[in-house]
Amino acid sequence: MIMKFECSLELGFELLVVIVAVIQCIGFIITYILAVYYGHLTPFFPYISMTGGKPPESCIFTLICSISSIIWLLIIYIRYVQVKQYYQKGINKIEILNRFTFCIGAVSVFGLLLVGAFQDYTFESAHMVASVILWIFGILHMWFQTLVSYKIYHTGLTRCIDRVNIFVRLIISLMALIISINCLISMKISELQRVHKEGQYDPFYWDSSVVGYPLHLTSTISEWCLGLTFVMFFLTFHVDFYRASLTVSFVSPAQSQEEQADTTDSCTEQ
Protein backbone atom coordinates (compact mmCIF):
# COMPACT_ATOMS: atom_id res chain seq x y z
CA MET A 1 0.00 0.00 0.00
CA ILE A 2 1.42 3.33 -1.06
CA MET A 3 0.61 6.32 1.08
CA LYS A 4 1.14 9.87 -0.05
CA PHE A 5 0.48 13.12 1.69
CA GLU A 6 0.94 16.52 0.10
CA CYS A 7 0.31 19.96 1.50
CA SER A 8 0.89 23.55 0.45
CA LEU A 9 1.78 26.08 3.13
CA GLU A 10 1.88 29.86 3.01
CA LEU A 11 4.79 30.61 5.34
CA GLY A 12 5.28 34.29 4.67
CA PHE A 13 8.81 33.96 3.32
CA GLU A 14 8.92 37.70 2.66
CA LEU A 15 8.88 38.23 6.42
CA LEU A 16 12.10 36.27 6.89
CA VAL A 17 14.25 39.07 5.50
CA VAL A 18 12.50 41.58 7.75
CA ILE A 19 12.82 39.35 10.81
CA VAL A 20 16.56 38.75 10.38
CA ALA A 21 17.16 42.45 9.73
CA VAL A 22 15.36 43.37 12.95
CA ILE A 23 17.17 40.65 14.93
CA GLN A 24 20.60 41.81 13.78
CA CYS A 25 19.97 45.53 14.24
CA ILE A 26 18.46 45.17 17.71
CA GLY A 27 20.96 42.50 18.73
CA PHE A 28 24.06 44.50 17.85
CA ILE A 29 22.62 47.61 19.50
CA ILE A 30 22.14 45.60 22.69
CA THR A 31 25.72 44.26 22.60
CA TYR A 32 26.99 47.81 22.01
CA ILE A 33 25.06 49.17 24.99
CA LEU A 34 26.35 46.37 27.24
CA ALA A 35 29.94 46.81 26.06
CA VAL A 36 29.83 50.54 26.80
CA TYR A 37 28.05 50.01 30.13
CA TYR A 38 30.74 47.61 31.35
CA GLY A 39 33.53 49.82 30.02
CA HIS A 40 34.85 47.25 27.57
CA LEU A 41 35.42 49.75 24.75
CA THR A 42 35.27 53.41 23.83
CA PRO A 43 31.67 54.40 23.07
CA PHE A 44 32.09 56.27 19.79
CA PHE A 45 31.74 53.94 16.76
CA PRO A 46 33.66 50.77 17.69
CA TYR A 47 33.92 47.90 15.23
CA ILE A 48 30.83 45.70 15.19
CA SER A 49 32.73 42.63 16.38
CA MET A 50 34.23 44.57 19.29
CA THR A 51 30.75 45.20 20.68
CA GLY A 52 30.65 41.46 21.37
CA GLY A 53 34.28 40.84 22.19
CA LYS A 54 34.00 40.33 25.95
CA PRO A 55 31.42 38.70 28.24
CA PRO A 56 28.57 39.16 28.94
CA GLU A 57 27.85 40.87 25.60
CA SER A 58 29.87 38.20 23.76
CA CYS A 59 27.20 35.62 24.68
CA ILE A 60 24.49 37.70 23.04
CA PHE A 61 26.74 38.42 20.06
CA THR A 62 27.27 34.69 19.48
CA LEU A 63 23.54 34.03 19.81
CA ILE A 64 22.66 36.77 17.32
CA CYS A 65 25.21 35.53 14.77
CA SER A 66 24.03 31.92 15.14
CA ILE A 67 20.33 32.73 14.73
CA SER A 68 21.06 35.08 11.84
CA SER A 69 23.19 32.43 10.12
CA ILE A 70 20.33 29.94 10.17
CA ILE A 71 17.83 32.44 8.77
CA TRP A 72 20.27 33.76 6.14
CA LEU A 73 20.96 30.22 4.95
CA LEU A 74 17.23 29.53 4.74
CA ILE A 75 16.71 32.70 2.70
CA ILE A 76 19.57 31.82 0.35
CA TYR A 77 18.20 28.29 -0.11
CA ILE A 78 14.67 29.53 -0.80
CA ARG A 79 16.08 31.90 -3.38
CA TYR A 80 18.07 29.05 -4.94
CA VAL A 81 14.98 26.83 -5.27
CA GLN A 82 12.91 29.74 -6.52
CA VAL A 83 15.38 30.48 -9.30
CA LYS A 84 15.67 26.77 -10.05
CA GLN A 85 12.09 26.65 -11.32
CA TYR A 86 12.93 29.16 -14.03
CA TYR A 87 15.68 27.17 -15.66
CA GLN A 88 13.49 24.08 -15.31
CA LYS A 89 11.22 25.92 -17.70
CA GLY A 90 13.99 26.07 -20.26
CA ILE A 91 16.61 28.55 -19.08
CA ASN A 92 19.49 26.11 -18.74
CA LYS A 93 22.14 28.84 -18.96
CA ILE A 94 21.58 30.01 -15.39
CA GLU A 95 21.58 26.55 -13.78
CA ILE A 96 25.32 26.56 -13.03
CA LEU A 97 25.23 30.24 -12.08
CA ASN A 98 22.41 29.61 -9.62
CA ARG A 99 24.24 26.72 -7.95
CA PHE A 100 27.47 28.68 -7.78
CA THR A 101 25.65 31.65 -6.24
CA PHE A 102 24.07 29.41 -3.61
CA CYS A 103 27.47 27.93 -2.68
CA ILE A 104 29.02 31.39 -2.32
CA GLY A 105 26.13 32.48 -0.12
CA ALA A 106 26.48 29.37 2.04
CA VAL A 107 30.19 30.07 2.56
CA SER A 108 29.45 33.66 3.60
CA VAL A 109 26.87 32.38 6.11
CA PHE A 110 29.49 29.98 7.48
CA GLY A 111 31.78 33.00 7.89
CA LEU A 112 29.10 34.75 9.96
CA LEU A 113 28.75 31.66 12.13
CA LEU A 114 32.52 31.62 12.74
CA VAL A 115 32.52 35.36 13.54
CA GLY A 116 30.06 34.68 16.34
CA ALA A 117 31.90 31.59 17.58
CA PHE A 118 35.37 33.16 17.72
CA GLN A 119 35.22 36.59 19.37
CA ASP A 120 37.76 39.25 18.52
CA TYR A 121 39.12 39.55 22.06
CA THR A 122 39.62 35.80 22.66
CA PHE A 123 40.48 34.39 19.22
CA GLU A 124 41.67 37.36 17.20
CA SER A 125 43.31 35.43 14.32
CA ALA A 126 40.37 33.07 13.84
CA HIS A 127 37.97 35.99 14.09
CA MET A 128 39.82 37.94 11.40
CA VAL A 129 39.82 34.95 9.03
CA ALA A 130 36.09 34.48 9.64
CA SER A 131 35.45 38.19 8.97
CA VAL A 132 37.34 38.01 5.68
CA ILE A 133 35.28 34.98 4.64
CA LEU A 134 32.05 36.74 5.59
CA TRP A 135 32.76 40.03 3.81
CA ILE A 136 34.43 38.68 0.65
CA PHE A 137 31.95 35.89 -0.05
CA GLY A 138 29.06 38.06 1.12
CA ILE A 139 29.90 40.77 -1.41
CA LEU A 140 30.46 38.17 -4.14
CA HIS A 141 27.06 36.69 -3.33
CA MET A 142 25.44 40.09 -3.74
CA TRP A 143 27.00 40.56 -7.18
CA PHE A 144 26.08 37.10 -8.40
CA GLN A 145 22.52 37.39 -7.08
CA THR A 146 22.22 40.64 -9.00
CA LEU A 147 23.47 38.86 -12.13
CA VAL A 148 20.97 36.03 -11.61
CA SER A 149 18.14 38.55 -11.24
CA TYR A 150 19.23 40.31 -14.42
CA LYS A 151 19.20 37.07 -16.42
CA ILE A 152 15.80 36.04 -15.07
CA TYR A 153 14.34 39.44 -15.89
CA HIS A 154 15.36 39.16 -19.52
CA THR A 155 13.69 35.76 -19.90
CA GLY A 156 10.26 37.30 -19.38
CA LEU A 157 9.01 34.26 -17.44
CA THR A 158 8.18 36.21 -14.30
CA ARG A 159 7.30 39.75 -13.36
CA CYS A 160 8.23 39.33 -9.71
CA ILE A 161 11.58 40.85 -10.69
CA ASP A 162 11.53 44.30 -12.25
CA ARG A 163 14.15 46.64 -13.60
CA VAL A 164 14.06 48.90 -10.53
CA ASN A 165 14.77 46.00 -8.18
CA ILE A 166 17.75 44.90 -10.25
CA PHE A 167 19.09 48.45 -10.34
CA VAL A 168 18.74 48.77 -6.55
CA ARG A 169 20.65 45.51 -6.04
CA LEU A 170 23.37 46.69 -8.40
CA ILE A 171 23.75 49.98 -6.53
CA ILE A 172 23.85 48.25 -3.13
CA SER A 173 26.45 45.75 -4.40
CA LEU A 174 28.60 48.59 -5.72
CA MET A 175 28.26 50.47 -2.43
CA ALA A 176 29.31 47.36 -0.49
CA LEU A 177 32.41 46.93 -2.65
CA ILE A 178 33.50 50.57 -2.32
CA ILE A 179 32.79 50.69 1.42
CA SER A 180 34.69 47.46 2.08
CA ILE A 181 37.78 48.74 0.25
CA ASN A 182 37.62 52.02 2.17
CA CYS A 183 37.19 50.13 5.45
CA LEU A 184 40.16 47.86 4.85
CA ILE A 185 42.56 50.61 3.72
CA SER A 186 41.69 53.04 6.52
CA MET A 187 41.88 50.24 9.12
CA LYS A 188 45.34 49.11 8.07
CA ILE A 189 46.77 52.63 7.85
CA SER A 190 45.36 53.65 11.25
CA GLU A 191 46.77 50.50 12.87
CA LEU A 192 50.21 51.07 11.33
CA GLN A 193 50.23 54.67 12.51
CA ARG A 194 49.35 53.70 16.06
CA VAL A 195 51.82 50.82 16.19
CA HIS A 196 54.58 53.12 14.91
CA LYS A 197 53.77 55.64 17.64
CA GLU A 198 52.90 53.42 20.62
CA GLY A 199 54.05 49.91 19.82
CA GLN A 200 51.68 47.46 21.52
CA TYR A 201 48.21 48.88 22.21
CA ASP A 202 44.69 47.82 23.22
CA PRO A 203 42.55 47.79 20.04
CA PHE A 204 39.37 48.14 22.13
CA TYR A 205 40.29 51.66 23.22
CA TRP A 206 40.54 54.57 20.79
CA ASP A 207 39.95 58.29 21.35
CA SER A 208 40.69 61.56 19.60
CA SER A 209 44.09 61.86 21.29
CA VAL A 210 45.36 58.66 19.66
CA VAL A 211 47.45 58.79 16.49
CA GLY A 212 45.47 57.48 13.51
CA TYR A 213 42.10 58.06 15.18
CA PRO A 214 40.47 59.86 12.18
CA LEU A 215 41.27 56.91 9.90
CA HIS A 216 40.18 54.46 12.58
CA LEU A 217 36.86 56.28 12.82
CA THR A 218 36.53 56.16 9.04
CA SER A 219 37.11 52.41 9.14
CA THR A 220 34.60 51.67 11.91
CA ILE A 221 31.87 53.79 10.33
CA SER A 222 32.55 52.04 7.03
CA GLU A 223 32.12 48.64 8.69
CA TRP A 224 28.74 49.59 10.14
CA CYS A 225 27.68 50.92 6.74
CA LEU A 226 28.89 47.70 5.11
CA GLY A 227 26.76 45.67 7.51
CA LEU A 228 23.76 47.81 6.60
CA THR A 229 24.31 47.20 2.88
CA PHE A 230 24.05 43.44 3.53
CA VAL A 231 20.75 43.95 5.34
CA MET A 232 19.47 46.32 2.65
CA PHE A 233 20.37 43.87 -0.11
CA PHE A 234 18.47 40.98 1.43
CA LEU A 235 15.49 43.23 2.11
CA THR A 236 15.12 43.57 -1.67
CA PHE A 237 14.07 39.89 -1.73
CA HIS A 238 10.87 40.89 0.05
CA VAL A 239 9.34 41.44 -3.39
CA ASP A 240 10.58 38.08 -4.75
CA PHE A 241 9.26 36.14 -1.76
CA TYR A 242 5.96 37.99 -1.52
CA ARG A 243 3.89 35.15 -2.98
CA ALA A 244 6.21 32.20 -2.45
CA SER A 245 4.67 29.03 -1.02
CA LEU A 246 6.11 25.77 0.26
CA THR A 247 4.91 22.41 -1.02
CA VAL A 248 5.98 19.35 0.97
CA SER A 249 5.31 15.79 -0.21
CA PHE A 250 5.60 12.66 1.94
CA VAL A 251 5.61 9.22 0.35
CA SER A 252 6.01 5.73 1.77
CA PRO A 253 9.39 3.90 1.60
CA ALA A 254 7.78 1.40 -0.75
CA GLN A 255 7.79 4.07 -3.40
CA SER A 256 11.61 4.36 -3.09
CA GLN A 257 11.50 8.11 -2.86
CA GLU A 258 12.70 10.54 -0.23
CA GLU A 259 10.88 13.57 1.08
CA GLN A 260 10.63 16.26 -1.50
CA ALA A 261 10.42 19.99 -0.81
CA ASP A 262 10.32 22.87 -3.23
CA THR A 263 9.20 26.48 -3.29
CA THR A 264 6.75 27.66 -5.92
CA ASP A 265 6.71 31.27 -7.10
CA SER A 266 3.05 32.14 -7.46
CA CYS A 267 3.63 35.69 -8.56
CA THR A 268 0.71 36.73 -10.73
CA GLU A 269 1.65 37.63 -14.30
CA GLN A 270 0.07 40.80 -15.55
Short mmCIF file of N, CA, C and O in Angstrom, two decimals, residues 44-48 179 182-183 186 213-229:
data_model
loop_
_atom_site.label_atom_id
_atom_site.label_comp_id
_atom_site.label_asym_id
_atom_site.label_seq_id
_atom_site.Cartn_x
_atom_site.Cartn_y
_atom_site.Cartn_z
N PHE A 44 32.38 55.62 21.06
CA PHE A 44 32.09 56.27 19.79
C PHE A 44 32.52 55.39 18.62
O PHE A 44 33.70 55.28 18.30
N PHE A 45 31.54 54.76 17.96
CA PHE A 45 31.74 53.94 16.76
C PHE A 45 32.87 52.91 16.87
O PHE A 45 33.89 53.02 16.19
N PRO A 46 32.70 51.89 17.69
CA PRO A 46 33.66 50.77 17.69
C PRO A 46 33.35 49.85 16.50
O PRO A 46 32.31 49.99 15.85
N TYR A 47 34.23 48.91 16.24
CA TYR A 47 33.92 47.90 15.23
C TYR A 47 32.77 47.03 15.73
O TYR A 47 32.59 46.84 16.93
N ILE A 48 31.99 46.51 14.81
CA ILE A 48 30.83 45.70 15.19
C ILE A 48 31.25 44.52 16.05
O ILE A 48 30.63 44.22 17.09
N ILE A 179 32.69 50.52 -0.02
CA ILE A 179 32.79 50.69 1.42
C ILE A 179 33.79 49.71 2.02
O ILE A 179 34.57 50.05 2.91
N ASN A 182 37.32 50.87 1.32
CA ASN A 182 37.62 52.02 2.17
C ASN A 182 37.86 51.59 3.61
O ASN A 182 38.78 52.09 4.28
N CYS A 183 37.05 50.63 4.08
CA CYS A 183 37.19 50.13 5.45
C CYS A 183 38.53 49.46 5.66
O CYS A 183 39.22 49.72 6.65
N SER A 186 41.62 52.14 5.37
CA SER A 186 41.69 53.04 6.52
C SER A 186 42.04 52.28 7.80
O SER A 186 42.76 52.80 8.67
N TYR A 213 43.51 58.15 14.80
CA TYR A 213 42.10 58.06 15.18
C TYR A 213 41.14 58.44 14.04
O TYR A 213 40.12 57.76 13.86
N PRO A 214 41.39 59.51 13.28
CA PRO A 214 40.47 59.86 12.18
C PRO A 214 40.28 58.71 11.18
O PRO A 214 39.16 58.43 10.75
N LEU A 215 41.38 58.04 10.83
CA LEU A 215 41.27 56.91 9.90
C LEU A 215 40.59 55.71 10.56
O LEU A 215 39.84 54.97 9.90
N HIS A 216 40.85 55.54 11.85
CA HIS A 216 40.18 54.46 12.58
C HIS A 216 38.68 54.70 12.58
O HIS A 216 37.89 53.76 12.36
N LEU A 217 38.28 55.93 12.81
CA LEU A 217 36.86 56.28 12.82
C LEU A 217 36.24 56.06 11.44
O LEU A 217 35.12 55.57 11.32
N THR A 218 37.00 56.40 10.41
CA THR A 218 36.53 56.16 9.04
C THR A 218 36.30 54.67 8.80
O THR A 218 35.31 54.26 8.19
N SER A 219 37.21 53.85 9.32
CA SER A 219 37.11 52.41 9.14
C SER A 219 35.92 51.82 9.89
O SER A 219 35.17 50.99 9.34
N THR A 220 35.71 52.23 11.13
CA THR A 220 34.60 51.67 11.91
C THR A 220 33.24 52.08 11.35
O THR A 220 32.32 51.26 11.27
N ILE A 221 33.13 53.34 10.94
CA ILE A 221 31.87 53.79 10.33
C ILE A 221 31.61 53.03 9.04
O ILE A 221 30.48 52.63 8.74
N SER A 222 32.68 52.80 8.28
CA SER A 222 32.55 52.04 7.03
C SER A 222 32.06 50.62 7.30
O SER A 222 31.25 50.09 6.53
N GLU A 223 32.55 50.01 8.39
CA GLU A 223 32.12 48.64 8.69
C GLU A 223 30.64 48.59 9.05
O GLU A 223 29.92 47.68 8.61
N TRP A 224 30.16 49.54 9.82
CA TRP A 224 28.74 49.59 10.14
C TRP A 224 27.91 49.81 8.88
O TRP A 224 26.84 49.19 8.71
N CYS A 225 28.39 50.68 8.00
CA CYS A 225 27.68 50.92 6.74
C CYS A 225 27.68 49.67 5.86
O CYS A 225 26.69 49.36 5.19
N LEU A 226 28.80 48.93 5.89
CA LEU A 226 28.89 47.70 5.11
C LEU A 226 27.88 46.67 5.63
O LEU A 226 27.22 45.98 4.83
N GLY A 227 27.75 46.57 6.93
CA GLY A 227 26.76 45.67 7.51
C GLY A 227 25.35 46.05 7.09
O GLY A 227 24.51 45.18 6.81
N LEU A 228 25.09 47.35 7.02
CA LEU A 228 23.76 47.81 6.60
C LEU A 228 23.48 47.49 5.14
O LEU A 228 22.34 47.20 4.77
N THR A 229 24.52 47.53 4.30
CA THR A 229 24.31 47.20 2.88
C THR A 229 23.90 45.73 2.73
O THR A 229 23.08 45.41 1.86
#
